[in-house]
Structures are given as C-alpha cells and as structure tokens.
Amino acid sequence: MKTMLAIISNALCRMTGRNAGAQTVSEGARVVVSRSFADFTPQATFDIKKCDLHRLEEGPPVKAELTREQGLQYYRTMQTVRRMELKADQLYKQKIIRGFCHLYDGQEACAAGIEAAINPSDHLITAYRAHGYTYTRGVSVKEILAELTGRRGGVAKGKGGSMHMYAPHFYGGNGIVGAQVPLGAGIALACQYQGKNQVCVTLYGDGAANQGQLFESYNMAALWKLPCIFICENNKYGMGTSVERAAASTDYYKRGDFIPGLRVDGMDVLCVREATQFAADHCRAGKGPIIMELQTYRYHGHSMSDPGVSYRTREEIQEVRSKSDPISMLKERMLSHNMASVEEFKEIDIEIRKQVEEATQFATSDPEPPLEELCNHIFSKNPPLEVRGTSPWSKLKSVS
Amino acid sequence: MRDFHRSAPAAVQMTVRDALNQAMDEELERDERVFLLGEEVAQYDGAYKVSRGLWKKYGDKRIIDTPISEINVLLQAGLRPICEFMTFNFSMQAIDQIINSAAKTYYMSAGLQSVPIVFRGPNGASAGVAAQHSQCFAAWYGHCPGLKVVSPWNSEDAKGLLKSAIRDENPVVVLENELLYGVPFEMSEEAQSKDFTIPIGKAKIERQGNSITLVAHSRYVGHCLDAAAVLAKEGIECEVINLRTIRPMDVESIETSVMKTNHLVTVEGGWPQFGIGAEICARIMEGPAFNYLDSPVTRVTGVDIPMPYAKILEDHSLPQVKDIIFSVKKTLNI
C-alpha cells in the first residue's frame, strides 16, 4: 500500500512539476497538498491567542489557517535556526567563534512568523541577536556559520562577525542598542518615497525600548505615516536587567503612544504570522506605522559570556522550555491534527542536523580572509586609495 | 608578562579590575556624595565585574542600575557621580551631554557651576568584537577643553588615577581597557593605602634608556616594554614613557626624554589621523625638543580602517610588538 502511494505520489509530483526531492523521504505516504487521498490532513484551523490592542478597534483574527506544507516549512525554518544556534554555542565554547555571540534559541517563532507574513521584497532590520533573521532573510547556514568563524566564505567575508551580517533587504545585525530603529524608520521613508508598496520591519528588544532615539523615530514615522512595523521582541531581560527594573511602563506595545499597537504571543508562530500580516496590511493601506510587542523568551543568557542564571532561575527557563517551546508547540499541533507523522519530523530533524554539520565543516575548514583584502571596502565606488598601516612605512591598498 | 622588580616586601599582586574596584570602594566610603551608576553595575556586579560586591556593600542608593539610556548623564547638584559606560563606544549616545553639558559648563558659567563627574569604562579594541565595539576615543575626548582624560595602564595607574578622578572637581574621562582587566600587576605598599592617588597630568618613566624614547598609553605601554626587552639584547636601550594622562598631556616629560635620546616613537591603538601621536608630534615641533631630534618622530598606530572581525585581520589592524621593534630600528636608521 505504502509503496503504491509513493509511486502514485511521485508520478503526481512529476506531472505537477513539484520538486518531490525537496521533501524528505519517509515511510509515511507523501502527498501533494492539493490532493488529500493519503493519511494526512492538508489544512487545519487553529485557535490563537487574542492580541491586546492599543488604539485599534479590531486586531488580527483569533483563528489561523495552516496548511501541511506551511507547517512543515515553519517547522523546518525554526528547527534550522535552533540547531544552528546550538552549533554556534558549541563552536564558541571550543573557541572557534570569538568575540560577541548572542543566541536566538527560544525566539524562533518570531523570525519565522514574521517572514511568513512579509514578502522577500519587504525590508527588515534588527539588532545584534540577528542570526535567526539572517537565515530567514535568505542567507544560508553555511555562510552564517562561516561568518561566525571569521572565514572568507562568511556572508560578510569574515569582516563583520556575529553582529554584522547583511543580505538584500536585510540591514543587519547592529551592535549599538537602539540605533537600528531610526535606521528602520529611514528605510520605511525610502519605501514610501519609492512607492512600491513595501514595508520595513524594524526590530528591537525590551532593553532598547527605553532609548530616546526610538521615540524620535515613533514621532517621525507617525507624522509622515511611514510604512514601518516597529517590533519589540520582549524577552523579559535586557542583558541582566529584568523589564520591571528598567521600564516605567512594560506595556511596550503602548509605548508608541499615538501609534497603534498589538501585544502578541511571540512563542506561537501562527500568532506572530497573523499579527504581522495584520500590521503589514495596516502599513500598506497607508495608515502609518504600527507597533507589535512579541512576548518571547531566550533560553541562553544575553551572550555567550552570560550564564543567564544570575538574574533568573533555572526553573523559569525550564518551565518555558517545557510549556511554551515554539517548535514543540507547532509539532504537537500538527501531530494532534494528523497533519504530519512523527517519522516525518524525525526525518526533517535528521536532514537539518546533516545540513548544519556540513555547514560546520565548511565553516571550520574554509580559510581566513586574505590579508591583501584587509583595507578593502572603506568607500563605495571609489578609485583605489592608499591606507596607512601601523607605521609610516606600511602603505596598504584599499579598493572599493 | 611584565618584568617584576623587587620592591618593598609588602608588595602584592592585584589585577586592574580589583584595583579599580578598590578605588571605587575606598572613595564611596570616604565621601557620601560619591555614587556609581550605569548598565548592570549593581545586581549583575558589572558587565566586566569591575563593580563586583559594591552593590551588596553600599545598596541601591549608592550603586544604581540604569536602563539603556546613556544620554541620561546626571548633573546631580552637589553629588559626585561615577558614570560607567559599558564600553566607550556607547558613550557616543551621550557625547553631546559629555561635551556640551559637562565639559563646557564651568567655563560658560564663569565658575558658578562645577561638574565633578567621572565617566569610566573600557576603551579601544578588545578581542573579536568587530567594528562598532572596538574604537579608541582618546583623541575624541582629548580634543576638548574642560575635560580631563586619563588612560591607566597597570593596576597602580588604575587605582591612583581613578581615585584622583573621583576627587577632582572637574569632569574626568577614565579610559580603561578590557583586555587589561584580568592582568595582575604588582601593587607597592604605598599603592595599597586608602589615600593613594596619582596626580592627573603627570606621565611616568616606566623604563630608563638612552637610545630612543617610546611614548604610549594604556595597553601599548606593555607592548613598548616588551619591545624594549627584545631591543636591549641588541644594545638598543629604550626609554618607555607611560603617558597616564591624555589631557592635560605631560609634554614636558616627553621633551626632557627626547632631549636625552634624540629619537621618538609614539605608540597607540587608535587611528592615526588626528590621534595622540599626531598631537605629540605637533607639540614636540613647537617646543625645545625639536632641535634635539636626529630623525622625524615616528607614529605607530592602529590601521586606518574600521576593525574587522576575523582574527587574522584583527591582529593586523593593531600595533604588534614586532611593529614597534621595526619602527624603532627604522627611526634609528638601523
């Protein structure tokens, strides 16, 4: 029976031109989504948490539709980010990654949910906890890990490191807390200026939410009705300082005052997707900026030099892991609605593990950037210039 | 490691971190108006653990955790705040206040309003923290009248200069170095005293020599001493001057040395253009030591690029001991 289904499904895939190889080979029957003659439910509707609203009559829907294909894709994205971050942890402890390394595990639903609701032609900017977004915005695990290990195959050729990775329509990766927010408002201005119906997603954390420059950005975005989705990833701690000790108001979705806001369950990828869709529609309709607060959690400390347990308890971390893990939640939903099989998820996990291992291989064997390129990329579109080295006799060359 | 001299038997080893901690502890105890504020300085014990134990000892009133709002530099009338910047890169968020509200106020008020405030934190390059976290601000702050700027190297420098800064009636910028925090140095018996201070504006001769003068501040003092040890084997005796203070700079000490050695090399981690070495060159030309120079002054500096991340690139972006040795020989025409 299973073999026959596999043969039929393969035939269908060839006929419809779908890339059957993209999905894992599994013992369970694989089906093309538009056909539902096999074991799995092709689509289901899930209840999601209602968002708290600020200056909005209505919010995103409280039910989300999920197709099997979408579910597997979100799972794959989140699990890839998870495994990539855990690999980075390992490499850092082996001293193969150095400097700063701020890991994203626990927050995967935010990056995955946002990307699911926007287009590749939209824009996104975030702070230093950026590896997840670098991936969702299109950079391969290989190029991310190679950047972390400082090799020439890294997305920034080894010159940027953890906090400075970029891609088309992805503006980093920014090291100075809050400084990316005015930049995001500026990108939104460019969107408006160019009139291509694009939006800019501008992310920041609960720590950055108290920076004055954010409020300047809020003012200008609202005044000029810029298509800017301000998103606060509230993971409850700004480095070692809990939100209660840093903010006079922890209702981050209301901090934009005259800007409408939503508070969203950031651990639920569907909730994030629906809210982001709502927000993007708001901006594209010319209504101006909107703020989303994603309530999320990071399992690691602030960075690799922070054990993360001096200001919060291990019990708290464990509780979030067991009750609200974004990847587990999605998996359980799909399993309970018979949208996929346990084996299928296992296969995906194995595949991702392999992908991350291969990326690690590359990231640890690729050579370091060549010294001749030390001074390149000072200026853009500039004739080559001479750069002073460490002494007056050291004359180095810089090309654009 | 440093070349430890035999000194008074009561000398102890102390890291720069502990020396800074001790300085703040002593000054907090001595003067009730002194308090410390900054990100993570209290309950976290400090991002780099420099303020470890102080919150436990002095409590919420004297050791204050702030939100991430560098610009909230407080001009607390009658109080003497120590403002910690997690790194001086973040001080740019507050630099308007440091210059326009702190540095210039005593002048603008013709003496009515003084600003006894200390800004301290790590400055310059660390290890692998890339472009936005590696800049040296010695030249930027050293440029401004109304500010005092110090840059300690070893533990005695750290303790003595920080205590002087806290006791000073003026805004003082204390440029520490993260890579030096964990390095132990000898603390003389005198330095262990609660009243030990080092005068702001006075450089120190760390090593005497006749062949050539090396001037540096912070971490590069150590590099110069290392270079001097290697060069001594070839009969070149370097006189190494630890600037200790960037502003007001002790040019006289440099001049006295140059008039003896006839050669000068400056060493710094910051960028060359408009830097510490550039200022030293200008001052030497304007004073009596110029006529004693047998060759132009050589500046050894960081490479004129934003700091790259990859280790091989980062290593080649900053002065290494071998660069200093090379520059000494070129300057001496050897």
PDB file of C-alpha atoms in Angstrom, chain A residues 206-303:
ATOM      1  CA  ASP A 206      12.886  45.369  25.669  1.00  0.00           C
ATOM      2  CA  GLY A 207      16.209  46.932  26.691  1.00  0.00           C
ATOM      3  CA  ALA A 208      16.324  49.180  23.646  1.00  0.00           C
ATOM      4  CA  ALA A 209      12.705  50.202  24.238  1.00  0.00           C
ATOM      5  CA  ASN A 210      13.929  52.795  26.741  1.00  0.00           C
ATOM      6  CA  GLN A 211      16.272  54.507  24.308  1.00  0.00           C
ATOM      7  CA  GLY A 212      15.300  58.072  23.398  1.00  0.00           C
ATOM      8  CA  GLN A 213      16.044  57.614  19.727  1.00  0.00           C
ATOM      9  CA  LEU A 214      13.092  55.217  19.470  1.00  0.00           C
ATOM     10  CA  PHE A 215      10.704  57.938  20.461  1.00  0.00           C
ATOM     11  CA  GLU A 216      12.140  60.242  17.851  1.00  0.00           C
ATOM     12  CA  SER A 217      11.541  57.502  15.302  1.00  0.00           C
ATOM     13  CA  TYR A 218       7.980  56.968  16.510  1.00  0.00           C
ATOM     14  CA  ASN A 219       7.267  60.664  16.146  1.00  0.00           C
ATOM     15  CA  MET A 220       8.597  60.970  12.633  1.00  0.00           C
ATOM     16  CA  ALA A 221       7.080  57.709  11.427  1.00  0.00           C
ATOM     17  CA  ALA A 222       3.660  58.721  12.707  1.00  0.00           C
ATOM     18  CA  LEU A 223       3.922  62.289  11.473  1.00  0.00           C
ATOM     19  CA  TRP A 224       4.819  61.179   7.956  1.00  0.00           C
ATOM     20  CA  LYS A 225       2.755  57.957   8.043  1.00  0.00           C
ATOM     21  CA  LEU A 226       5.747  55.821   7.211  1.00  0.00           C
ATOM     22  CA  PRO A 227       5.128  52.123   6.425  1.00  0.00           C
ATOM     23  CA  CYS A 228       7.162  50.995   9.426  1.00  0.00           C
ATOM     24  CA  ILE A 229       6.296  47.987  11.580  1.00  0.00           C
ATOM     25  CA  PHE A 230       8.108  48.565  14.861  1.00  0.00           C
ATOM     26  CA  ILE A 231       8.512  45.230  16.611  1.00  0.00           C
ATOM     27  CA  CYS A 232       9.673  44.884  20.198  1.00  0.00           C
ATOM     28  CA  GLU A 233      10.956  41.393  20.971  1.00  0.00           C
ATOM     29  CA  ASN A 234      10.284  41.389  24.681  1.00  0.00           C
ATOM     30  CA  ASN A 235      12.260  38.506  26.113  1.00  0.00           C
ATOM     31  CA  LYS A 236      11.874  39.932  29.637  1.00  0.00           C
ATOM     32  CA  TYR A 237      15.523  40.768  30.233  1.00  0.00           C
ATOM     33  CA  GLY A 238      17.810  43.455  28.886  1.00  0.00           C
ATOM     34  CA  MET A 239      21.096  41.655  29.474  1.00  0.00           C
ATOM     35  CA  GLY A 240      20.822  41.091  33.239  1.00  0.00           C
ATOM     36  CA  THR A 241      18.118  43.625  33.973  1.00  0.00           C
ATOM     37  CA  SER A 242      14.527  42.461  34.127  1.00  0.00           C
ATOM     38  CA  VAL A 243      11.891  44.631  32.446  1.00  0.00           C
ATOM     39  CA  GLU A 244      10.455  45.708  35.809  1.00  0.00           C
ATOM     40  CA  ARG A 245      13.798  47.222  36.784  1.00  0.00           C
ATOM     41  CA  ALA A 246      14.304  49.073  33.526  1.00  0.00           C
ATOM     42  CA  ALA A 247      10.961  50.403  32.352  1.00  0.00           C
ATOM     43  CA  ALA A 248       8.443  52.708  33.933  1.00  0.00           C
ATOM     44  CA  SER A 249       5.885  51.025  31.675  1.00  0.00           C
ATOM     45  CA  THR A 250       6.345  47.457  30.493  1.00  0.00           C
ATOM     46  CA  ASP A 251       3.435  47.727  28.066  1.00  0.00           C
ATOM     47  CA  TYR A 252       5.831  48.036  25.187  1.00  0.00           C
ATOM     48  CA  TYR A 253       3.047  47.885  22.625  1.00  0.00           C
ATOM     49  CA  LYS A 254       1.653  51.099  24.101  1.00  0.00           C
ATOM     50  CA  ARG A 255       4.919  52.975  24.323  1.00  0.00           C
ATOM     51  CA  GLY A 256       4.398  54.495  20.872  1.00  0.00           C
ATOM     52  CA  ASP A 257       1.570  56.487  22.452  1.00  0.00           C
ATOM     53  CA  PHE A 258      -0.138  57.850  19.335  1.00  0.00           C
ATOM     54  CA  ILE A 259       0.940  54.800  17.303  1.00  0.00           C
ATOM     55  CA  PRO A 260      -1.468  51.829  17.386  1.00  0.00           C
ATOM     56  CA  GLY A 261      -0.070  48.695  18.948  1.00  0.00           C
ATOM     57  CA  LEU A 262      -0.528  44.950  19.394  1.00  0.00           C
ATOM     58  CA  ARG A 263       0.752  42.625  22.073  1.00  0.00           C
ATOM     59  CA  VAL A 264       1.363  39.207  20.593  1.00  0.00           C
ATOM     60  CA  ASP A 265       2.264  35.744  21.851  1.00  0.00           C
ATOM     61  CA  GLY A 266       5.755  35.541  20.414  1.00  0.00           C
ATOM     62  CA  MET A 267       6.113  31.828  21.185  1.00  0.00           C
ATOM     63  CA  ASP A 268       3.351  30.898  18.722  1.00  0.00           C
ATOM     64  CA  VAL A 269       4.469  31.126  15.114  1.00  0.00           C
ATOM     65  CA  LEU A 270       0.873  31.356  13.917  1.00  0.00           C
ATOM     66  CA  CYS A 271       0.082  34.213  16.261  1.00  0.00           C
ATOM     67  CA  VAL A 272       3.169  36.060  15.066  1.00  0.00           C
ATOM     68  CA  ARG A 273       2.272  35.441  11.448  1.00  0.00           C
ATOM     69  CA  GLU A 274      -1.299  36.659  11.797  1.00  0.00           C
ATOM     70  CA  ALA A 275      -0.248  39.744  13.717  1.00  0.00           C
ATOM     71  CA  THR A 276       2.482  40.595  11.231  1.00  0.00           C
ATOM     72  CA  GLN A 277       0.038  40.133   8.365  1.00  0.00           C
ATOM     73  CA  PHE A 278      -2.366  42.496  10.107  1.00  0.00           C
ATOM     74  CA  ALA A 279       0.407  45.002  10.700  1.00  0.00           C
ATOM     75  CA  ALA A 280       1.700  44.830   7.147  1.00  0.00           C
ATOM     76  CA  ASP A 281      -1.831  45.364   5.789  1.00  0.00           C
ATOM     77  CA  HIS A 282      -2.166  48.378   8.070  1.00  0.00           C
ATOM     78  CA  CYS A 283       1.034  49.908   6.733  1.00  0.00           C
ATOM     79  CA  ARG A 284       0.364  49.097   3.112  1.00  0.00           C
ATOM     80  CA  ALA A 285      -3.056  50.747   3.412  1.00  0.00           C
ATOM     81  CA  GLY A 286      -1.235  53.998   4.133  1.00  0.00           C
ATOM     82  CA  LYS A 287      -2.349  54.177   7.758  1.00  0.00           C
ATOM     83  CA  GLY A 288       1.149  54.844   9.038  1.00  0.00           C
ATOM     84  CA  PRO A 289       3.345  52.926  11.477  1.00  0.00           C
ATOM     85  CA  ILE A 290       2.269  50.280  13.925  1.00  0.00           C
ATOM     86  CA  ILE A 291       3.958  48.665  16.922  1.00  0.00           C
ATOM     87  CA  MET A 292       3.993  44.978  17.750  1.00  0.00           C
ATOM     88  CA  GLU A 293       5.246  43.634  21.044  1.00  0.00           C
ATOM     89  CA  LEU A 294       6.201  39.968  20.766  1.00  0.00           C
ATOM     90  CA  GLN A 295       6.302  38.279  24.140  1.00  0.00           C
ATOM     91  CA  THR A 296       9.078  35.783  23.797  1.00  0.00           C
ATOM     92  CA  TYR A 297      11.957  34.195  25.708  1.00  0.00           C
ATOM     93  CA  ARG A 298      15.601  33.403  25.186  1.00  0.00           C
ATOM     94  CA  TYR A 299      16.995  30.180  26.593  1.00  0.00           C
ATOM     95  CA  HIS A 300      20.599  31.324  26.545  1.00  0.00           C
ATOM     96  CA  GLY A 301      21.963  34.204  28.553  1.00  0.00           C
ATOM     97  CA  HIS A 302      22.344  37.599  26.922  1.00  0.00           C
ATOM     98  CA  SER A 303      25.526  36.490  25.200  1.00  0.00           C
TER      99      SER A 303
END
